[in-house]
CSV table of C-alpha atoms in Angstrom, one decimal:
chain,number,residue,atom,x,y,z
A,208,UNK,CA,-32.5,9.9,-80.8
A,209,UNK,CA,-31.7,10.7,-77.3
A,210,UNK,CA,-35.2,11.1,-76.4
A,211,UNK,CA,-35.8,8.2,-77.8
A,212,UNK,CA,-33.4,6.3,-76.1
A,213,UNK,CA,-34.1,8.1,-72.4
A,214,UNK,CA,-37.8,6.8,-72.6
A,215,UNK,CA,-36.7,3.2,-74.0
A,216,UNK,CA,-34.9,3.1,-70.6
A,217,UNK,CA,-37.2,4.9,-68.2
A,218,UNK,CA,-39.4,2.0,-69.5
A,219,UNK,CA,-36.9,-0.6,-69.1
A,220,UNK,CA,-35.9,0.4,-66.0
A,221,UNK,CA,-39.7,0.3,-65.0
A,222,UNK,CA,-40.1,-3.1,-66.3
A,223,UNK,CA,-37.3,-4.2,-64.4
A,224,UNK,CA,-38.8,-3.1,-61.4
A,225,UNK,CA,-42.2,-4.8,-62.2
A,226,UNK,CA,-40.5,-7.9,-62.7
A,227,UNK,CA,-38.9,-7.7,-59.1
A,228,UNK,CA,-42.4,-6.8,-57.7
A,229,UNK,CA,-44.0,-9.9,-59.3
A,230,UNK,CA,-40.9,-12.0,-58.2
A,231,UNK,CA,-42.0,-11.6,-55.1
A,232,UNK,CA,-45.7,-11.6,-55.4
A,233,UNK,CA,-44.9,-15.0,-56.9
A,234,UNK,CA,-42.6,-16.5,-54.2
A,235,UNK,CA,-45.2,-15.3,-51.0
A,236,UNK,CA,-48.0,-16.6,-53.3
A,237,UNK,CA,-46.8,-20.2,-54.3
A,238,UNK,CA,-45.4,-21.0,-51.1
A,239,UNK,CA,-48.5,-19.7,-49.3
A,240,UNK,CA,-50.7,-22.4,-51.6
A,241,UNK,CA,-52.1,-25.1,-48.8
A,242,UNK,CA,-50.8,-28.7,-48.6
A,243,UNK,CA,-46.9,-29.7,-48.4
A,244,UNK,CA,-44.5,-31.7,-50.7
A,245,UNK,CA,-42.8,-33.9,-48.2
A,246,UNK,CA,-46.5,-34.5,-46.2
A,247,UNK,CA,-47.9,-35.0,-49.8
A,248,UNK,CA,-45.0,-37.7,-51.3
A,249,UNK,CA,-44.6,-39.5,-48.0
A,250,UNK,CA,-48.7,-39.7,-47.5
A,251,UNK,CA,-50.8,-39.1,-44.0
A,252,UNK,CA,-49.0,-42.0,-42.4
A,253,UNK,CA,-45.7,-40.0,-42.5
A,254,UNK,CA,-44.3,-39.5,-39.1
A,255,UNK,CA,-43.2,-35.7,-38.1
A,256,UNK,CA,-39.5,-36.8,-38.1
A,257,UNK,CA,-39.6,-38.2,-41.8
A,258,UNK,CA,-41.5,-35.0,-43.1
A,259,UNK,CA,-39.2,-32.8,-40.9
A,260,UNK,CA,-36.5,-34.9,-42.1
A,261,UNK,CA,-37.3,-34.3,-46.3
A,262,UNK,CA,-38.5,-30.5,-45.8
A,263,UNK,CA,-34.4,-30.0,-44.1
A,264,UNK,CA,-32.8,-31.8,-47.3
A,265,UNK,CA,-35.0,-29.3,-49.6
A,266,UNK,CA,-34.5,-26.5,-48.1
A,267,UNK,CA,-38.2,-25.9,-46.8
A,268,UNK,CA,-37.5,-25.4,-43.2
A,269,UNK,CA,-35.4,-22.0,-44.1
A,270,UNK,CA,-37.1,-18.7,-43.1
A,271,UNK,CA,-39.3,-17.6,-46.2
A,272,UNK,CA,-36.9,-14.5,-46.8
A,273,UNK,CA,-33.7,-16.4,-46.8
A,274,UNK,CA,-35.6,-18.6,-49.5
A,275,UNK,CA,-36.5,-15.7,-51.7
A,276,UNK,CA,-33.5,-14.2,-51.8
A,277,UNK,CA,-31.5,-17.5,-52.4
A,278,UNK,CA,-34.4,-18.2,-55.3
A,279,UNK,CA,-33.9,-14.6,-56.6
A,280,UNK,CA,-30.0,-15.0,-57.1
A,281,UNK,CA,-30.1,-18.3,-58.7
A,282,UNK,CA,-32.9,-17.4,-61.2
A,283,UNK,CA,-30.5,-14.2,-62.4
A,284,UNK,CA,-27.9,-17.0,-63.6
A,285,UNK,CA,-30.4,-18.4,-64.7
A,286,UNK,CA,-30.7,-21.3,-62.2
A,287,UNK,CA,-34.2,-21.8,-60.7
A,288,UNK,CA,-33.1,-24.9,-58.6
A,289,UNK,CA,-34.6,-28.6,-58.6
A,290,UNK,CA,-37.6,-29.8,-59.2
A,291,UNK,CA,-38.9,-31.6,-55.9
A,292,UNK,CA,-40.2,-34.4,-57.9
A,293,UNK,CA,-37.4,-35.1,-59.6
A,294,UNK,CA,-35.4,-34.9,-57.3
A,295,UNK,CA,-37.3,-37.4,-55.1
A,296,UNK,CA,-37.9,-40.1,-58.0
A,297,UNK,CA,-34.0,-39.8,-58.3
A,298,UNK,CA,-33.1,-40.6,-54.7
A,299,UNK,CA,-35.5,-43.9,-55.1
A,300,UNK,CA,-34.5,-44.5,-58.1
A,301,UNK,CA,-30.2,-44.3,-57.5
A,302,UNK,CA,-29.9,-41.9,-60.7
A,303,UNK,CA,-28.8,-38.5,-60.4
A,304,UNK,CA,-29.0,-36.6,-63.6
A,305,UNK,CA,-29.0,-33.3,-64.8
A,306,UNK,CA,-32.8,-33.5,-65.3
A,307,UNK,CA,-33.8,-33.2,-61.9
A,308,UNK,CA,-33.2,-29.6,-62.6
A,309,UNK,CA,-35.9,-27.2,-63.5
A,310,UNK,CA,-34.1,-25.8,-66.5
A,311,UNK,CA,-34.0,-29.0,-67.6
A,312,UNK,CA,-37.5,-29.6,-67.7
A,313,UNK,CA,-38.6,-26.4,-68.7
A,314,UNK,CA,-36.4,-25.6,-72.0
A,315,UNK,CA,-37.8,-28.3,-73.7
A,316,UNK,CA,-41.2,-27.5,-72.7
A,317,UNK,CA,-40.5,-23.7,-73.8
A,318,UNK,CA,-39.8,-24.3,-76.6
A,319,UNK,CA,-42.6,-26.1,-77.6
A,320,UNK,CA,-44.9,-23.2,-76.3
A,321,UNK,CA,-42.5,-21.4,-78.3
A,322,UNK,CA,-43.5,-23.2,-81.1
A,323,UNK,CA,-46.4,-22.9,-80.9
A,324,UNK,CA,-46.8,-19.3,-80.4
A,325,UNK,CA,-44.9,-18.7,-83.7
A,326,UNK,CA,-47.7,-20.8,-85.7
A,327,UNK,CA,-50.7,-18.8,-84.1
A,328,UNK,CA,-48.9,-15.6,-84.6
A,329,UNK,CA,-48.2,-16.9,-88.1
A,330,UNK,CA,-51.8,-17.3,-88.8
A,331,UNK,CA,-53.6,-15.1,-86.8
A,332,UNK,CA,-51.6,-11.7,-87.2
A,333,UNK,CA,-51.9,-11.6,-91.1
A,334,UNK,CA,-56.0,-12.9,-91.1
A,335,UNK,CA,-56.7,-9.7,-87.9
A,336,UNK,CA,-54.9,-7.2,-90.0
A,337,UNK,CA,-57.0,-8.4,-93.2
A,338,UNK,CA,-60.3,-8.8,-92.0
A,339,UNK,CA,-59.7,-5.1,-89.9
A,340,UNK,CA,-58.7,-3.8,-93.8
A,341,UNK,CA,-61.5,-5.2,-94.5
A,342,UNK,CA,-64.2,-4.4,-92.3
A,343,UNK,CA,-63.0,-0.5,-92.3
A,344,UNK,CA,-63.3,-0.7,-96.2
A,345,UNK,CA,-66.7,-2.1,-96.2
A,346,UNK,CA,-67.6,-0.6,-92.5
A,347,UNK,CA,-71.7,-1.0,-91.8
A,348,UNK,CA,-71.8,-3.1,-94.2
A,349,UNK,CA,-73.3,-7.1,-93.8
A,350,UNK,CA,-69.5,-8.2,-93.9
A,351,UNK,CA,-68.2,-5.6,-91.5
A,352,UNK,CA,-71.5,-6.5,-88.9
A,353,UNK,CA,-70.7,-10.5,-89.7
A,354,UNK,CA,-67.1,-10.4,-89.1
A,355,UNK,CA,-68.1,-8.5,-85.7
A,356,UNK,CA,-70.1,-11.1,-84.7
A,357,UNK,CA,-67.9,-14.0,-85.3
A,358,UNK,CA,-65.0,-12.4,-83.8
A,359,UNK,CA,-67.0,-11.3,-80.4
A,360,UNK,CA,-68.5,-14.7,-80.1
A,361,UNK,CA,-65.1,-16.3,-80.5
A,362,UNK,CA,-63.9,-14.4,-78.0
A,363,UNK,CA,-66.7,-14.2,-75.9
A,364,UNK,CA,-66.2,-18.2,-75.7
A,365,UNK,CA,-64.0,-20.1,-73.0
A,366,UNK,CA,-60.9,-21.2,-75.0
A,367,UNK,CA,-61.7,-24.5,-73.5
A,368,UNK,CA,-65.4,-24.6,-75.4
A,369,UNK,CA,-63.4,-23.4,-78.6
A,370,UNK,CA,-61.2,-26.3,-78.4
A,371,UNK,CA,-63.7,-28.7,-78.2
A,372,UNK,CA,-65.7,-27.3,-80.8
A,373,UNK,CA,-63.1,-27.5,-83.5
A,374,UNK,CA,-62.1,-31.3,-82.0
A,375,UNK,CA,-65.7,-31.9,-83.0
A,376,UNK,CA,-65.6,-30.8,-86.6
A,377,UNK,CA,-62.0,-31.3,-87.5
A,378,UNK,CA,-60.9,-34.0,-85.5
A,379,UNK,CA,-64.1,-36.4,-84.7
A,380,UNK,CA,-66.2,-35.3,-88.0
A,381,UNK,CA,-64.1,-34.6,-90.4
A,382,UNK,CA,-60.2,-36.1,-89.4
A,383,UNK,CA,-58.7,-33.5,-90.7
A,384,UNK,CA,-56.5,-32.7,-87.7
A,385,UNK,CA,-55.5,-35.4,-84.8
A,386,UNK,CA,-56.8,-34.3,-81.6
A,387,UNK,CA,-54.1,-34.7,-79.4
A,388,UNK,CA,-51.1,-32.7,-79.7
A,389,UNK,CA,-48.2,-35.4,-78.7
A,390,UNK,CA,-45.2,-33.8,-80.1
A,391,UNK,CA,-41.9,-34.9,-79.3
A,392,UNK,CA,-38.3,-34.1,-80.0
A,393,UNK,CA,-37.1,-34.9,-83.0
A,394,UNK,CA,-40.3,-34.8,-84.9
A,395,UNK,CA,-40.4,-33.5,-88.2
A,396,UNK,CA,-41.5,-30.3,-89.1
A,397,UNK,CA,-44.4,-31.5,-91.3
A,398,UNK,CA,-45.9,-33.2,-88.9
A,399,UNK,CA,-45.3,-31.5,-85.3
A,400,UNK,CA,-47.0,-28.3,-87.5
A,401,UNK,CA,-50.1,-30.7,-87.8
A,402,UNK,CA,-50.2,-32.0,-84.8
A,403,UNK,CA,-49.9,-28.2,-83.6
A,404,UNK,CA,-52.8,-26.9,-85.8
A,405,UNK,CA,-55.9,-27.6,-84.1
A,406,UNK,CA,-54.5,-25.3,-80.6
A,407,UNK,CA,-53.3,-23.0,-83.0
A,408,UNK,CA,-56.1,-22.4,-84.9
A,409,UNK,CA,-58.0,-22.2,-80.9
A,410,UNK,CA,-55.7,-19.3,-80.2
A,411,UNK,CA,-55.9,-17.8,-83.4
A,412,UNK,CA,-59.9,-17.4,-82.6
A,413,UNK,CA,-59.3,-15.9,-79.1
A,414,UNK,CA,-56.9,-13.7,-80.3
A,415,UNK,CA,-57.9,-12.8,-84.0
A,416,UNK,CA,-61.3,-10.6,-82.0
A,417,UNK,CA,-58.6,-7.7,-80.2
A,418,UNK,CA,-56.3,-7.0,-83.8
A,419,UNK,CA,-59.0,-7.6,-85.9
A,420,UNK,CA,-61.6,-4.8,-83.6
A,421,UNK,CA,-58.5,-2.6,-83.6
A,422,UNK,CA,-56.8,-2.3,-86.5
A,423,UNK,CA,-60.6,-1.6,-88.0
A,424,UNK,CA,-61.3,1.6,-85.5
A,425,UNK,CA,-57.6,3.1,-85.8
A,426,UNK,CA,-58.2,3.5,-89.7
A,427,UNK,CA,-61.8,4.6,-89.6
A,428,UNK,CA,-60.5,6.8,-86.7
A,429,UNK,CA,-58.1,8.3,-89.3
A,430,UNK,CA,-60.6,8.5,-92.7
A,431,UNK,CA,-61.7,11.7,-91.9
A,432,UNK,CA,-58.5,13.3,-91.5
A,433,UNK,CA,-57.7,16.1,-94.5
A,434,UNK,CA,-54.4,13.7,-96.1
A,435,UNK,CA,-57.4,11.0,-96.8
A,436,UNK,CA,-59.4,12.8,-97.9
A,437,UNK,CA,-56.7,15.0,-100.0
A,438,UNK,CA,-55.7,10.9,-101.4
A,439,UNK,CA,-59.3,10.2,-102.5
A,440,UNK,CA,-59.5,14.0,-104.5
A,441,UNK,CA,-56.5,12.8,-106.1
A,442,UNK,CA,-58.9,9.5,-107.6
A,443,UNK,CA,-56.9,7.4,-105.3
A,444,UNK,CA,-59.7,3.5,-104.8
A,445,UNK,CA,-60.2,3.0,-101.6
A,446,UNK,CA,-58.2,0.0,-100.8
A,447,UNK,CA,-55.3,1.9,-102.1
A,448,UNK,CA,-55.8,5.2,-99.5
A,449,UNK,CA,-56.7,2.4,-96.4
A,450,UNK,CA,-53.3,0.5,-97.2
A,451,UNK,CA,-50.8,3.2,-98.4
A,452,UNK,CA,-52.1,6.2,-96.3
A,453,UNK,CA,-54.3,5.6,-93.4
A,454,UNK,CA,-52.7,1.8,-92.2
A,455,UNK,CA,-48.9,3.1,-92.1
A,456,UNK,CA,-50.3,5.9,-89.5
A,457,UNK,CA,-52.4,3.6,-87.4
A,458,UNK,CA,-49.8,1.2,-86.9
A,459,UNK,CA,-49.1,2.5,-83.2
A,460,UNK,CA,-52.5,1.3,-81.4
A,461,UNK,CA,-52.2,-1.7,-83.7
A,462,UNK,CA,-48.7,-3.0,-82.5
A,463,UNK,CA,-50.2,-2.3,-79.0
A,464,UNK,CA,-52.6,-4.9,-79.4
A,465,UNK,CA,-50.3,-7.0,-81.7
A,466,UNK,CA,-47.7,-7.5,-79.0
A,467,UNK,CA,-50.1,-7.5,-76.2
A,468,UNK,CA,-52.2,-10.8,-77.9
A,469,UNK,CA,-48.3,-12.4,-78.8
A,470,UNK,CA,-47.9,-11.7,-75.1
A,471,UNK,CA,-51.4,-14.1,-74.3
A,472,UNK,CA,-50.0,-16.7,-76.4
A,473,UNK,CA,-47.7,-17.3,-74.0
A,474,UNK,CA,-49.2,-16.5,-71.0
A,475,UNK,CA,-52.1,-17.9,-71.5
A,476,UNK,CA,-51.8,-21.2,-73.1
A,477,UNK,CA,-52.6,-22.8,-69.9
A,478,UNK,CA,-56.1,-24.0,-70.6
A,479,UNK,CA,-55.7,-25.0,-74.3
A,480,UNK,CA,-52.1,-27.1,-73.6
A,481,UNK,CA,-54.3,-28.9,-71.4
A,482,UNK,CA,-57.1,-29.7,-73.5
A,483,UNK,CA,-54.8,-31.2,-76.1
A,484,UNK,CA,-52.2,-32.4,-73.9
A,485,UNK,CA,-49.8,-30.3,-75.6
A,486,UNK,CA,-46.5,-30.7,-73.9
A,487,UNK,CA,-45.6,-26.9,-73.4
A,488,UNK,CA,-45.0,-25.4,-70.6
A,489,UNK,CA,-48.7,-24.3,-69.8
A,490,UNK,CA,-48.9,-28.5,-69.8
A,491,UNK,CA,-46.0,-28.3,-66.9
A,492,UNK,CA,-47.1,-25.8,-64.7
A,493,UNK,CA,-50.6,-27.8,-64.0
A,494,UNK,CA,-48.8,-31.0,-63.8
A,495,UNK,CA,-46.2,-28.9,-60.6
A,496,UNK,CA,-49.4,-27.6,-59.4
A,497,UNK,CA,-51.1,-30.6,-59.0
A,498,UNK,CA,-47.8,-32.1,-57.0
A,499,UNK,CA,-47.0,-28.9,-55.4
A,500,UNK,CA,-43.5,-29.4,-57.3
A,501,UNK,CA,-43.1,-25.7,-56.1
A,502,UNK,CA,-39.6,-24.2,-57.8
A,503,UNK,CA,-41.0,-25.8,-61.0
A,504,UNK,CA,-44.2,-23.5,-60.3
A,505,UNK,CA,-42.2,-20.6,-59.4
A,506,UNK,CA,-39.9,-20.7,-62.6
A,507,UNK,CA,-43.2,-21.7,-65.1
A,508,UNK,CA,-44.9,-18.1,-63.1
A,509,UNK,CA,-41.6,-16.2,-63.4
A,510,UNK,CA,-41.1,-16.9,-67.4
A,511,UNK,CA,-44.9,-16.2,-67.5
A,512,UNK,CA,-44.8,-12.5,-66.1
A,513,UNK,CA,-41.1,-12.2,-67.9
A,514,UNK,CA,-42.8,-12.8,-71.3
A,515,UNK,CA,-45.8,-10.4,-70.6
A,516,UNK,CA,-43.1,-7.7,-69.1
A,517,UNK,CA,-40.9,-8.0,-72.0
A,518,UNK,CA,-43.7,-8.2,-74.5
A,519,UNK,CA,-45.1,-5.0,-73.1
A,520,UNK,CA,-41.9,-2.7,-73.4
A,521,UNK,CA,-41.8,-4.3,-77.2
A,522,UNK,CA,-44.6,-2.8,-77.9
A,523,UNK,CA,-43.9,0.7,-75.7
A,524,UNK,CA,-40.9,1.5,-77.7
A,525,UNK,CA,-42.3,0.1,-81.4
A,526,UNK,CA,-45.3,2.8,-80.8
A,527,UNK,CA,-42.0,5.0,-80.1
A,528,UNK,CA,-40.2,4.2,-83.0
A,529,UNK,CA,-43.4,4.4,-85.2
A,530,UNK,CA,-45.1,7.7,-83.8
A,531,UNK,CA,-43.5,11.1,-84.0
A,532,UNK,CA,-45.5,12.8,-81.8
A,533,UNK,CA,-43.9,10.2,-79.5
A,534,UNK,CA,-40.3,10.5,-80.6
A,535,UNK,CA,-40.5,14.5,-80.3
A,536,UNK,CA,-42.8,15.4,-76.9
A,537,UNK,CA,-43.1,18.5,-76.1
């Protein structure tokens, strides 16, 4: 175990680092985009004074560094400041309530990615790992070269041409599924699930392609190894050597890619919360974009690399846990 646990936090202490890297990646990269808030909310009439006047009370005339480093402290307590835009429609408007902050706006949103995520994991995870059985029990066969060719094209696809395609067939000609995902709080479960299926089953066909290809070439990888075929000298079918012999080995490259793809359905939910008008926080960071609400972008880019980070050292220390050769180098 104390191997174990010095390469668990070599790795953590590596993604730690990363994630301070890509903090500031992030801050130089958003707050080098073109255009400006105050120019943008006050329009090209706005005298210097006025825009000077709104980029003093937000902060934006302090020396990029100072910024960062101000940003960086307030995001470890988990503060990422206030969104521009609220902020503004608050001072017209006389309100001033907590939801002009941007952890405000972004649980909720989170959460629905969140959401989400869980149903396309739900679905796609079990159906990769079956049809990867599958197409390593029957490999070369018509179902092994058919289920290649579905899952290469869906992934070959923009997610965007996906969505539409199933909008088409289960939304438009046959209404199985509404076509716009506008969950809200409070909903019931019944029905934010269906109004969550039709981007769910979008990711699930992006995804499905990378556990599907390699769960199927980590158990051929391991059929020729002498405990297989020891297992099928012993009269052991097929489908029993794949799933009690040669899957319980392969699981290491397979969690890779497992945690890799559950990574992508947070990451990269961008396009498809967009298409539906899912309100996740994909939706949000297009919507800040598009105002250049720019601690909202920040935060939405930070939780982004974050999940990917995180994600990544899930998957480093499961193939840890789950590999011996790992556990014990020599």
């Amino acid at each position: 175990m104390g191997n174990v646990l010095t390469i668990i936090l070599q790795r953590l202490a590596l993604g730690l680092l990363t994630l301070l890297i890509v903090s500031v990646v992030i801050f130089v990269a958003v707050n080098l985009l073109p255009g400006d808030f105050a120019q943008s909310i006050l329009g090209q009439g706005a005298t210097p004074e006025a825009v000077a006047s709104i980029r003093r009370d937000l902060g934006l005339d302090q020396p990029m560094v100072t910024r960062y480093f101000d940003w960086l402290g307030g995001a470890l307590r988990g503060d990422f400041g206030s969104s521009f835009a609220q902020a503004n429609f608050a001072s017209f408007s006389g309100t001033n309530s907590g939801a002009t902050t941007v952890a405000a706006q972004i649980a909720p949103r989170f959460a629905n990615t969140m959401f989400l995520a869980m149903v396309t994991a739900a679905i796609a995870v079990p159906f990769a790992i079956i049809l990867g059985i599958l197409a390593a029990l029957y490999r070369n066969s018509v179902f092994d070269r058919a289920t290649n060719i579905f899952t290469l094209s869906s992934i070959s696809s923009p997610e965007f041409f996906l969505a539409y395609i199933l909008i088409l067939f289960l939304a438009v000609l046959n209404p199985i599924f509404p076509s716009l995902s506008n969950i809200f709080e409070g909903m019931p479960f019944s029905e934010r699930l269906e109004k969550s299926m039709l981007p769910a089953l979008t990711l699930t066909l992006v995804v499905t392609a990378h556990m599907m290809r390699m769960t199927r070439a980590a158990i051929i990888n391991l059929l020729a190894s002498p405990y297989i075929e020891m297992a099928r000298l012993k009269g052991l079918s097929p489908m029993r050597v794949i799933v009690k012999h040669a899957l319980p080995n392969a699981l290491a490259p397979i969690i890779n890619v497992i945690a890799l793809n559950l990574a992508y359905l947070i990451t990269g939910v961008v396009v498809v919360e967009v298409v539906f008008v899912y309100p996740g926080i994909g939706q949000l960071f297009v919507d800040s974009v598009k105002i250049r609400d720019i601690p909202v972008v920040q935060a939405c880019c930070l939780i982004f690399a974050s999940a990917y980070i995180l994600l990544n050292l899930t998957a480093d220390v499961m193939s840890i846990l789950s590999n011996p050769r790992l556990r014990h180098p020599k």
